[in-house]
Amino acid sequence: MRIAIVVSIIVLSLGSFQEVWSEQASLYEPLIDGSKDPLIKVAKEQEEQFVRRGIRFNDPELQEIVTRVAQAVVPVVADSFINFRVYLIRDPSPIAFSLADGQIYLHTGLLARLENEAQLAAVLAHEAHHVAAHHHIQANDRRHDIGTAAGIGAVLLNRNASEGTHWGEDKYDERVVRSVFSEEMEFEADTGSVALLVRAGFQPVAAVHALARLRQDPELTAVDPDTSFNTLESMRKRQGRLQELVGSLPQAHAGATAADARPLQLRRVIEMTIDDYIRLDRPGTAVEFVDTLLAVQPDAFLYAAKGDSHLAMGPRPIHEDQMFKMKVFYKKREQMTRDEIAQKYLEMEGGPERLAYNLDSAAKAYELALQFDEENARAYRGLGNMYYEQKDYRQAGRNYVKYLKLSPDTIDRSFVLENLQHIKSELTKQKEAEK
Amino acid sequence: MIRQIRSSGWAAGAILMLLGGQPAFAGVCLWGECSEMTNEFRTMELRPKTIALLPARSTLTQDGAFNSESKVGETAGLEDALGKSLHKEISSQGYTVRRVTFDEMGKDPQLSALMNAANARYDEEYATIVAFKVKGVRYRRYSVGEEGRKLAKYLGVDAVAFPRMQVVGSSTGSKWMAGLGMSEGRQGGINMEFGLVHARTGDIEALFGGVSKSSTGPMGGVSFKKIIKKGDKYMQDIAETSVRKLPKVDEQLKPEKLDEEATKLVLYDEVDEEAVLDDLDDLLGGE
């Protein structure tokens, strides 16, 4: 059935694409075989758990945008167990995933990276195709067969086939994060998304652009969880194949760019994503993401955020994976806290130089932020933090005080005041020593 | 060697591993009850009086004949029962406990955001603790930082408790397979730990945990169905076990003699905002 759909789509792409796709529902055959019930039950349970644990990100304005675009692009399906709906999750990794019953989830980090509604439509169409073509059910059946075979094999070898449970992966159920679709399924969903885009009046090249945007992931935040938009390697292949497909479409569809689509101006999501990258210890990704935005439209917030990102990097390199090659460090890394990792990087070759570079870059970025807006509170806080770390208490105190004056109701007021208390005692000591 | 491992629970876990056992749990407490505390927690310098008890985060696994399967639908009931039992047990030690519920979280977006951020940060540290570095707690090695402090401040408490639970139950099939010698017996049962993050430091000041109804060997393991059916009882058991080593709110403990120099902790008195800013104005010379 899967192959039939792909062939149909490619054949259609050579003909009068849009007209035929107005009747696209017939291309998605209802499920005849396949054990859907366990997966639908899990999807429902997962939905309840997301709500209960507050994992969904509720933002009426964003929800309105994604729902509107989804309504335009998702297909009509004959399966009664599928009901398409789209939800958001606050997470900076550029990930989208779907469940067998039609739930589609978008991370805020994915939204922050997309340029326009056509690219958003491409992601939604890709996930909708997975659902409509019953990829979850097929993948689950296949995994179940493999799992059972492995289990029997383990029994024959008198080994325990079960694995221990792990922490840190409990945000999503194992069957969500590990529902690894085959490469063919992914490409089929890419192909299907192109057809759905055309039907909805979006330019199909948006699918290629969306993949290109989502590949920008220097610290590999999307590798875990291993969801639909997963490894960079598979994304590279997919982008190439998608480019070929779009190139083979009639000129009217293939030639246009995504620039004519309605831009996604989700400034709030972008700011939130940068902060989340820093908070979740991905400052290198934050630096690269901010740099791409600064190249388009520099402003005070972005420069202050760039400063914070460099400050958070400390002695770390932007592309941490270079260091991963050092086997010993990689093995131990998982057992180290953030501070210990930073200390380790500092002790490594080039560590002090990287620290000096990042501190210098942070200082320059904060100064640029203040050139754009001399009352930018975030820049003053960043400078305060930077000088505090460097034990330049006079400068730190000056910037912290300015920050509190500009931002009197900030949630971190008490922490800044604690630092000021320390600064006061240090400056008092200095003054007494001078006497 | 065993003497250096403070808790009997961790010692037993280490022995199990040395003997080639394959513990199913990834938690730090593998047997009985266990605890770790900083010296400031032991000597009451940083002993909280009020604790916000967050909803437990749990993973449930049913160990089948051939595969293990994670369960989602059953978590809600167990987490709720655990929350009630922990509330009762921690309160009985003299602490004032403010139990935060999922309902409360759902109605308050700011609380939800703060909790998600703090939970994510806690899990990052907890993953390291799980990698057999639990002793680091007493050396103040783990910190939830600003995220933990912000949450505690928002909830108006001295400390926040982050419960984490793993449940591994056997199916009838897996028991029979083990009984017939066709697969190794597997450790199963309930493992629960909660870390206490202090509002003033943002550090994990203490960690308490326990294992309940654990068993290994042929025909071992607790029935998953039984755990779900008698959830309240099992949760009460695990809460009692885990809280057993939590000192009473006013119970002074002797500080540990630490092997290496502990992190120097500088604690300031409550900040007098006006005084600090005025004094700084003088010190900075009106710059």
XYZ file of C-alpha atoms in Angstrom:
722
model
C 0.000 0.000 0.000
C 2.828 2.357 0.903
C 4.553 1.845 -2.418
C 1.246 2.394 -4.214
C 0.832 5.753 -2.531
C 4.352 6.888 -3.409
C 3.911 5.828 -7.040
C 0.540 7.611 -7.219
C 2.033 10.773 -5.815
C 4.943 10.793 -8.223
C 2.651 10.069 -11.182
C 0.345 12.836 -10.071
C 3.226 15.217 -9.671
C 3.861 14.975 -13.398
C 0.254 15.737 -14.312
C -2.338 18.260 -13.280
C -1.309 18.145 -9.682
C -3.690 20.428 -7.943
C -6.926 19.317 -9.617
C -6.443 15.648 -8.930
C -5.366 16.280 -5.371
C -8.637 17.937 -4.559
C -9.835 14.339 -4.365
C -6.787 13.205 -2.459
C -8.734 11.506 0.317
C -9.184 8.461 -1.842
C -5.416 7.975 -1.851
C -5.390 7.214 1.839
C -6.920 3.825 2.167
C -8.594 2.936 5.432
C -6.769 0.474 7.651
C -7.750 -3.089 6.871
C -5.137 -5.101 8.677
C -2.678 -4.149 11.403
C -3.213 -4.201 15.128
C -4.204 -0.611 15.785
C -5.973 -0.999 19.129
C -2.936 -1.157 21.463
C -1.352 1.842 19.768
C -4.533 3.898 19.837
C -4.864 3.107 23.544
C -1.279 4.267 24.166
C -1.901 7.436 22.142
C -4.930 8.254 24.269
C -3.049 7.540 27.494
C -0.129 9.628 26.300
C -2.470 12.506 25.513
C -3.904 12.362 29.029
C -0.441 12.237 30.530
C 0.744 15.249 28.532
C -2.216 17.216 29.852
C -1.810 15.972 33.410
C 1.910 16.656 33.587
C 1.565 20.087 32.029
C 3.824 19.127 29.131
C 1.614 20.845 26.584
C 2.403 24.497 26.074
C -0.816 26.462 26.120
C -0.618 29.692 24.201
C -3.860 30.790 22.501
C -2.138 32.968 19.904
C 0.284 30.258 18.781
C -2.403 27.604 18.949
C -4.581 29.666 16.612
C -1.787 29.870 14.026
C -0.870 26.184 14.030
C -4.502 25.067 14.051
C -5.345 27.323 11.120
C -2.420 26.071 9.044
C -3.146 22.466 10.017
C -6.768 22.760 8.956
C -5.619 23.859 5.522
C -3.151 21.067 4.996
C -4.197 17.851 6.765
C -5.962 15.295 4.553
C -9.412 13.843 4.958
C -9.159 10.222 6.000
C -11.669 7.396 6.120
C -10.389 5.873 9.367
C -12.724 6.683 12.219
C -9.924 6.345 14.802
C -7.988 9.259 13.287
C -8.856 12.757 14.418
C -6.201 15.322 13.541
C -5.298 17.910 16.194
C -2.130 19.891 16.786
C -0.497 20.757 20.114
C 2.627 22.573 21.233
C 5.338 21.526 23.650
C 7.824 23.971 25.127
C 11.168 22.524 24.135
C 13.904 24.163 22.064
C 14.856 21.056 20.067
C 13.550 21.281 16.483
C 11.201 18.324 16.647
C 7.728 17.374 15.477
C 6.050 14.059 16.062
C 2.669 12.467 15.724
C 0.696 9.671 17.320
C -1.357 7.038 15.547
C -4.702 8.632 16.360
C -3.911 11.968 14.683
C -2.265 13.958 17.473
C 0.522 16.104 16.074
C 3.019 17.745 18.437
C 5.336 20.607 17.603
C 8.183 21.748 19.799
C 8.421 25.507 20.224
C 12.040 25.233 19.043
C 10.790 23.968 15.708
C 8.376 26.870 15.339
C 11.155 29.301 16.185
C 13.243 28.001 13.291
C 10.585 28.144 10.594
C 10.356 31.227 8.427
C 6.820 31.139 7.109
C 3.485 29.385 7.190
C 4.315 27.286 4.129
C 7.219 25.686 6.015
C 4.960 25.080 8.992
C 2.424 23.526 6.626
C 5.160 21.258 5.248
C 6.019 19.928 8.704
C 2.354 19.409 9.572
C 1.695 17.704 6.237
C 4.653 15.386 6.787
C 3.321 14.291 10.166
C -0.249 14.068 8.862
C 0.939 11.747 6.115
C 2.578 9.446 8.692
C -0.777 9.217 10.446
C -2.968 8.895 7.356
C -0.723 6.199 5.875
C -0.739 4.307 9.217
C 3.035 4.422 9.579
C 2.877 4.201 13.373
C 0.878 1.015 13.217
C 3.147 -0.550 10.598
C 6.269 0.433 12.534
C 4.804 -0.878 15.773
C 3.870 -4.218 14.213
C 7.363 -4.521 12.789
C 8.996 -3.603 16.081
C 6.785 -6.027 17.942
C 7.797 -8.822 15.576
C 11.474 -7.947 15.923
C 11.133 -7.594 19.701
C 9.446 -10.964 20.050
C 12.047 -12.620 17.840
C 14.800 -11.024 19.937
C 13.045 -12.191 23.086
C 12.801 -15.775 21.832
C 16.440 -15.624 20.755
C 17.419 -14.398 24.200
C 15.425 -17.184 25.829
C 17.187 -19.775 23.645
C 20.495 -18.283 24.767
C 19.207 -18.145 28.341
C 19.723 -14.404 28.527
C 17.392 -11.771 29.824
C 15.982 -9.845 26.907
C 14.532 -7.083 29.052
C 16.363 -3.836 29.510
C 16.474 -1.708 32.599
C 14.388 1.402 32.678
C 16.182 4.692 32.252
C 15.662 8.134 33.575
C 15.683 11.289 31.576
C 13.537 9.818 28.840
C 10.264 9.896 30.673
C 8.962 13.015 29.033
C 7.570 10.856 26.269
C 6.577 7.247 26.373
C 9.087 4.845 24.897
C 6.680 4.048 22.081
C 6.571 7.709 21.108
C 10.274 8.456 21.171
C 11.302 5.124 19.747
C 8.674 4.802 17.035
C 11.457 4.832 14.488
C 10.040 5.001 11.011
C 12.027 3.450 8.233
C 13.881 5.725 5.849
C 11.355 4.798 3.174
C 8.481 5.826 5.420
C 10.156 9.169 6.057
C 10.679 9.789 2.386
C 7.157 8.701 1.633
C 5.911 11.222 4.203
C 8.084 13.912 2.591
C 6.589 13.049 -0.784
C 3.102 12.989 0.634
C 3.676 16.344 2.281
C 4.534 17.889 -1.085
C 1.229 16.685 -2.496
C -0.691 17.970 0.513
C 1.058 21.334 0.270
C 0.061 21.751 -3.369
C -3.528 20.827 -2.609
C -3.640 23.472 0.117
C -2.144 26.140 -2.139
C 1.317 26.296 -0.591
C 4.500 26.200 -2.612
C 6.001 22.710 -2.403
C 9.536 24.053 -2.230
C 8.646 25.027 1.330
C 9.126 21.357 2.294
C 12.757 21.533 1.143
C 13.295 24.839 2.939
C 11.743 23.500 6.145
C 14.117 20.534 6.204
C 17.068 22.836 5.562
C 16.045 25.056 8.491
C 15.556 22.147 10.855
C 18.930 20.649 10.019
C 20.661 23.563 11.731
C 21.341 21.756 14.965
C 25.031 22.039 15.907
C 24.736 20.422 19.324
C 22.481 17.652 18.025
C 19.568 18.509 20.261
C 17.242 16.571 17.974
C 19.067 13.270 18.237
C 17.428 12.428 21.523
C 14.516 11.889 21.549
C 14.795 9.963 18.337
C 11.618 11.112 16.706
C 10.464 11.816 13.192
C 12.821 14.662 12.503
C 15.795 12.881 13.877
C 19.341 12.446 12.714
C 21.159 14.988 10.608
C 22.373 12.256 8.277
C 18.889 11.105 7.396
C 17.772 14.741 7.097
C 20.536 15.388 4.575
C 19.437 12.443 2.447
C 15.821 13.415 2.731
C 16.519 16.975 1.713
C 18.354 15.788 -1.399
C 15.582 13.428 -2.448
C 12.929 16.023 -1.751
C 14.823 18.584 -3.784
C 14.826 16.177 -6.727
C 11.105 15.576 -6.407
C 10.233 19.259 -6.195
C 12.526 19.930 -9.140
C 10.563 17.438 -11.224
C 7.238 19.166 -10.580
C 5.562 21.411 -13.138
C 7.192 24.842 -13.234
C 4.254 26.647 -11.693
C 4.768 24.771 -8.471
C 8.479 24.106 -8.441
C 9.750 27.505 -9.477
C 8.238 29.659 -6.786
C 10.074 30.436 -3.582
C 8.730 30.403 -0.077
C 9.080 34.153 0.177
C 5.491 34.712 -0.928
C 4.098 32.706 1.981
C 2.827 34.504 5.038
C 5.840 35.003 7.349
C 5.769 33.449 10.785
C 6.688 36.322 13.032
C 6.867 34.440 16.245
C 9.236 36.742 18.037
C 8.134 35.570 21.477
C 8.811 31.936 20.537
C 12.219 32.840 19.179
C 13.173 34.647 22.390
C 11.837 31.762 24.486
C 13.798 29.241 22.423
C 17.077 31.110 22.846
C 16.514 31.252 26.609
C 15.593 27.558 26.670
C 18.775 26.610 24.816
C 20.828 28.464 27.423
C 18.803 27.024 30.318
C 19.100 23.474 28.997
C 22.860 23.760 28.609
C 22.944 24.166 24.825
C 24.651 27.578 24.655
C 26.519 26.668 21.461
C 23.224 26.145 19.664
C 21.969 29.405 21.147
C 24.989 31.274 19.739
C 24.514 29.834 16.263
C 20.764 30.424 16.304
C 21.188 34.025 17.473
C 23.832 34.641 14.816
C 21.464 33.539 12.030
C 18.849 35.956 13.362
C 21.307 38.805 13.862
C 22.377 38.469 10.243
C 18.812 39.319 9.201
C 17.669 41.876 11.734
C 19.970 42.893 14.592
C 18.445 44.325 17.741
C 19.155 44.833 21.436
C 17.476 41.617 22.609
C 19.433 39.437 20.205
C 22.756 41.005 21.149
C 22.005 40.625 24.867
C 20.972 36.998 24.263
C 24.192 36.447 22.317
C 26.110 37.803 25.300
C 24.286 35.428 27.660
C 24.999 32.497 25.331
C 28.734 33.226 25.188
C 28.810 33.692 28.951
C 27.111 30.309 29.426
C 29.643 28.685 27.108
C 32.576 29.625 29.292
C 35.525 27.457 28.176
C 33.387 25.192 25.981
C 33.691 25.105 22.203
C 30.638 25.770 20.037
C 30.886 22.402 18.332
C 31.173 20.162 21.323
C 31.104 17.020 19.211
C 34.764 17.623 18.301
C 35.520 16.876 21.914
C 33.305 13.816 21.883
C 36.010 12.114 19.864
C 38.084 12.024 22.995
C 36.780 8.740 24.215
C 37.711 9.000 27.856
C 36.032 12.342 28.292
C 32.954 11.207 26.433
C 32.557 8.189 28.673
C 32.880 10.248 31.803
C 30.831 13.161 30.557
C 27.502 11.594 31.433
C 28.625 11.300 35.035
C 29.633 14.930 35.334
C 27.675 17.983 36.368
C 27.647 21.188 34.299
C 30.278 22.827 36.485
C 32.532 19.782 36.282
C 32.204 19.658 32.497
C 33.128 23.347 32.293
C 36.117 22.743 34.549
C 37.213 19.820 32.392
C 37.026 21.952 29.260
C 39.023 24.645 30.978
C 41.761 22.148 31.783
C 41.860 20.863 28.211
C 44.090 22.273 25.525
C 42.893 25.708 24.477
C 40.503 25.966 27.431
C 41.736 29.320 28.829
C 41.786 30.793 25.303
C 38.205 29.660 24.673
C 37.107 31.132 27.989
C 38.795 34.443 27.186
C 37.229 34.437 23.708
C 33.744 33.763 25.043
C 34.026 36.393 27.769
C 35.272 38.901 25.244
C 32.483 37.987 22.819
C 29.935 38.328 25.621
C 31.236 41.776 26.596
C 31.143 42.961 22.981
C 27.623 41.605 22.487
C 26.345 43.350 25.629
C 27.925 46.627 24.536
C 26.247 46.303 21.144
C 22.927 45.622 22.854
C 23.354 48.835 24.809
C 24.176 50.716 21.634
C 20.798 49.644 20.248
C 18.991 50.342 23.486
C 20.847 52.018 26.335
C 18.150 50.890 28.773
C 18.321 47.186 27.927
C 18.032 45.549 31.345
C 19.171 42.121 30.155
C 22.482 43.510 28.927
C 23.149 45.127 32.322
C 22.334 41.879 34.109
C 24.662 40.010 31.753
C 27.471 42.483 32.339
C 26.846 42.211 36.070
C 27.096 38.420 35.912
C 30.185 38.577 33.752
C 32.096 40.967 36.001
C 30.910 39.084 39.088
C 32.396 35.869 37.713
C 35.628 37.736 36.988
C 35.582 39.147 40.539
C 35.520 42.716 39.224
C 33.098 43.673 41.986
C 32.998 47.378 41.286
C 31.878 46.879 37.689
C 29.561 44.053 38.679
C 27.890 46.196 41.342
C 27.444 49.102 38.957
C 25.732 46.934 36.332
C 23.581 45.008 38.790
C 22.261 48.212 40.338
C 21.422 49.568 36.906
C 19.648 46.293 36.118
C 17.497 46.422 39.238
C 16.571 50.044 38.563
C 15.476 49.194 35.017
C 13.751 45.966 35.947
C 12.423 46.366 39.499
C 9.912 43.497 39.361
C 12.215 40.853 37.953
C 11.860 37.315 39.340
C 15.603 37.085 39.951
C 15.690 40.227 42.110
C 16.470 38.318 45.289
C 19.402 36.483 43.653
C 20.866 39.701 42.287
C 20.504 41.260 45.728
C 22.393 38.346 47.269
C 25.213 38.930 44.818
C 25.103 42.629 45.678
C 25.370 41.739 49.349
C 28.526 39.796 48.567
C 29.836 42.640 46.416
C 29.217 45.033 49.288
C 31.268 42.933 51.684
C 34.099 42.603 49.169
C 34.157 46.321 48.404
C 34.100 47.126 52.113
C 37.106 44.848 52.611
C 38.907 46.563 49.740
C 38.150 49.996 51.188
C 39.451 49.017 54.604
C 42.603 47.574 53.050
C 43.183 50.834 51.204
C 43.011 52.749 54.523
C 35.014 -1.618 50.572
C 31.437 -2.044 51.587
C 32.021 0.028 54.703
C 32.699 3.039 52.537
C 29.266 2.778 51.000
C 27.173 4.383 53.613
C 23.754 3.009 52.979
C 22.993 -0.644 53.364
C 20.645 -0.286 50.404
C 23.390 0.897 48.121
C 25.792 -1.697 49.525
C 23.360 -4.481 48.750
C 22.868 -3.086 45.278
C 26.611 -3.021 44.709
C 26.927 -6.625 45.933
C 24.142 -7.695 43.595
C 25.975 -6.144 40.709
C 29.302 -7.702 41.703
C 27.633 -11.085 41.824
C 26.480 -10.616 38.288
C 22.903 -9.733 39.035
C 21.256 -7.449 36.568
C 19.257 -4.877 38.467
C 16.316 -3.646 36.518
C 16.309 -0.318 38.267
C 18.346 2.615 37.176
C 17.690 4.414 40.451
C 20.315 4.963 43.128
C 18.649 3.031 45.903
C 18.653 -0.628 45.053
C 17.634 -2.295 48.271
C 15.902 -1.257 51.498
C 16.025 2.424 52.378
C 18.835 4.884 51.720
C 19.746 8.503 52.310
C 22.347 11.140 51.552
C 22.585 14.592 53.121
C 24.881 17.587 53.134
C 26.365 18.541 56.468
C 24.286 21.726 56.483
C 21.169 19.586 56.213
C 22.370 17.285 58.995
C 23.228 20.115 61.370
C 19.978 21.974 60.613
C 21.723 25.003 59.132
C 19.850 24.237 55.937
C 17.092 22.007 57.228
C 13.811 23.124 55.724
C 10.673 23.575 57.765
C 8.290 23.889 54.864
C 8.493 21.570 51.874
C 6.651 21.723 48.567
C 6.014 18.177 47.411
C 5.878 18.057 43.617
C 3.848 15.419 41.790
C 5.872 12.236 41.358
C 7.290 11.378 37.976
C 7.196 7.689 37.403
C 7.951 5.024 34.861
C 6.016 1.785 34.892
C 7.256 -1.320 33.154
C 5.563 -4.653 32.747
C 8.104 -7.400 32.302
C 6.651 -9.810 29.746
C 7.749 -13.248 28.677
C 9.746 -11.899 25.748
C 9.591 -8.117 25.980
C 9.162 -5.470 28.593
C 6.473 -2.924 27.952
C 6.168 0.538 29.430
C 2.766 1.495 30.780
C 1.337 4.997 30.674
C -2.344 4.811 31.595
C -1.663 3.301 35.001
C 0.764 6.024 36.154
C -1.860 8.603 37.170
C -3.426 6.492 39.920
C -0.109 5.409 41.387
C 1.391 8.912 41.292
C -1.620 10.323 43.078
C -1.529 7.606 45.740
C 2.210 8.158 46.201
C 1.687 11.906 46.602
C -0.873 11.338 49.370
C 1.336 8.830 51.185
C 4.461 10.973 50.955
C 2.505 13.977 52.215
C 1.413 11.980 55.228
C 4.838 10.481 55.959
C 6.880 13.666 55.548
C 4.343 15.600 57.644
C 4.677 12.997 60.378
C 8.340 14.020 60.709
C 7.227 17.517 61.694
C 7.593 19.278 58.347
C 4.875 21.485 56.917
C 4.153 19.971 53.533
C 2.502 21.793 50.681
C 1.491 19.175 48.144
C 1.454 20.559 44.605
C -1.015 18.769 42.362
C -1.274 18.441 38.602
C -4.618 20.223 38.802
C -2.979 23.229 40.445
C -0.282 23.159 37.796
C -2.877 23.047 35.010
C -4.591 26.159 36.325
C -1.431 28.215 36.774
C 0.704 28.619 33.613
C 3.531 30.331 35.513
C 3.710 27.509 38.027
C 3.620 25.013 35.173
C 6.530 26.737 33.402
C 8.591 26.967 36.607
C 7.897 23.332 37.464
C 8.792 22.070 34.004
C 12.035 24.054 34.050
C 12.958 22.865 37.553
C 12.032 19.248 36.781
C 14.158 19.286 33.634
C 17.117 20.678 35.544
C 16.614 18.220 38.400
C 16.501 15.301 35.958
C 19.749 16.470 34.414
C 21.425 16.240 37.826
C 19.555 13.104 38.772
C 20.889 11.325 35.688
C 24.387 11.929 37.069
C 23.398 10.810 40.548
C 21.999 7.621 39.056
C 25.378 6.964 37.447
C 26.530 5.790 40.888
C 27.644 9.189 42.077
C 25.104 9.464 44.863
C 27.788 10.205 47.422
C 28.267 13.531 45.682
C 25.101 14.764 47.405
C 26.937 15.068 50.712
C 29.640 17.097 48.968
C 27.007 19.470 47.590
C 27.842 18.361 44.095
C 24.378 18.660 42.581
C 22.494 21.854 42.012
C 19.198 22.675 40.356
C 20.350 26.280 40.545
C 18.175 29.221 39.710
C 15.344 27.029 38.435
C 15.013 25.336 41.819
C 15.267 28.560 43.756
C 12.706 30.329 41.591
C 10.218 27.503 42.039
C 10.716 27.395 45.807
C 10.346 31.160 45.998
C 7.175 31.065 43.901
C 5.701 28.359 46.129
C 6.818 30.182 49.272
C 8.628 27.214 50.830
C 12.065 26.408 52.247
C 12.625 23.413 49.992
C 11.105 21.501 47.104
C 10.854 17.704 47.002
C 11.197 16.001 43.605
C 9.914 12.396 43.810
C 10.955 9.903 41.124
C 9.578 6.368 41.008
C 10.161 3.277 38.963
C 7.840 0.324 39.013
C 8.797 -2.954 37.389
C 6.186 -5.698 37.600
C 6.197 -9.160 36.122
C 3.628 -10.745 33.913
C 2.568 -14.320 34.530
C 4.387 -15.316 31.364
C 7.702 -13.871 32.503
C 7.432 -15.631 35.864
C 6.820 -18.959 34.190
C 9.687 -18.458 31.788
C 11.976 -17.726 34.737
C 10.553 -20.629 36.706
C 11.216 -23.030 33.855
C 14.766 -21.760 33.652
C 14.231 -20.296 30.217
C 15.194 -16.809 31.267
C 17.043 -15.215 34.143
C 15.010 -13.986 37.033
C 14.763 -10.243 37.112
C 14.767 -7.788 39.934
C 11.410 -6.179 40.129
C 9.376 -4.078 42.484
C 9.100 -0.409 43.321
C 11.970 2.020 43.649
C 11.375 5.593 44.762
C 13.607 8.514 45.651
C 13.045 12.154 46.389
C 15.631 14.887 46.412
C 15.224 18.028 48.513
C 16.300 21.249 46.822
C 16.747 24.153 49.197
C 15.349 27.574 48.321
C 18.483 29.387 49.469
C 21.121 27.361 47.668
C 19.241 25.669 44.824
C 21.346 22.602 45.691
C 20.160 19.064 46.284
C 20.696 19.107 50.032
C 19.399 15.619 50.662
C 18.143 12.538 48.884
C 16.017 9.820 50.410
C 14.821 6.651 48.819
C 13.801 3.099 49.145
C 12.972 -0.113 47.397
C 9.872 -2.005 48.258
C 8.680 -5.486 47.377
C 11.842 -6.215 45.477
C 12.742 -9.740 44.530
C 15.004 -11.606 42.192
C 15.549 -15.115 40.986
C 13.308 -17.720 39.400
C 9.620 -16.988 39.820
C 10.703 -13.694 41.364
C 9.258 -10.313 40.692
C 6.043 -8.740 41.807
C 2.981 -9.099 39.659
C 2.334 -5.910 37.731
C -1.410 -6.436 37.963
C -1.139 -6.800 41.732
C 0.786 -3.542 42.046
C -1.898 -1.708 40.112
C -4.756 -3.395 41.938
C -3.347 -2.647 45.381
C -1.737 0.650 44.399
C -2.605 2.496 47.624
C -1.003 -0.159 49.799
C 2.138 -0.402 47.701
C 2.525 3.362 47.583
C 2.088 3.636 51.350
C 4.793 0.980 51.779
C 7.278 2.715 49.517
C 6.565 6.130 51.077
C 7.172 4.729 54.571
C 10.401 3.039 53.460
C 11.716 6.143 51.721
C 10.945 8.551 54.528
C 12.396 6.269 57.213
C 15.775 8.021 57.136
C 14.432 11.558 56.837
C 15.321 13.149 60.198
C 12.616 14.894 62.148
C 12.364 18.591 61.462
C 14.194 19.485 64.714
C 16.501 16.478 64.926
C 20.125 17.522 64.998
C 22.478 14.999 63.386
C 26.237 14.850 63.722
C 28.081 16.226 60.713
C 29.826 13.692 58.510
C 33.586 13.602 58.438
C 34.051 14.022 54.728
C 36.858 12.370 52.800
C 37.741 15.498 50.910
C 37.200 19.146 51.530
C 33.535 19.911 51.101
C 32.409 22.837 49.027
C 32.697 26.005 51.010
C 29.202 27.286 51.366
C 28.765 30.991 51.930
C 25.335 31.778 53.263
C 24.209 35.332 53.783
C 21.561 36.553 56.134
C 18.344 37.738 54.642
C 19.203 40.677 52.424
C 18.181 44.112 53.656
C 17.551 45.545 50.240
C 17.564 49.212 51.122
C 20.722 48.951 53.216
C 22.590 47.053 50.505
C 21.689 49.507 47.775
C 22.447 52.557 49.944
C 25.769 51.145 51.071
C 26.696 50.208 47.546
C 25.905 53.703 46.393
C 28.512 54.953 48.858
C 31.017 52.247 47.992
C 30.680 52.836 44.273
C 31.106 56.531 44.900
C 27.839 57.494 43.184
C 29.141 56.223 39.850
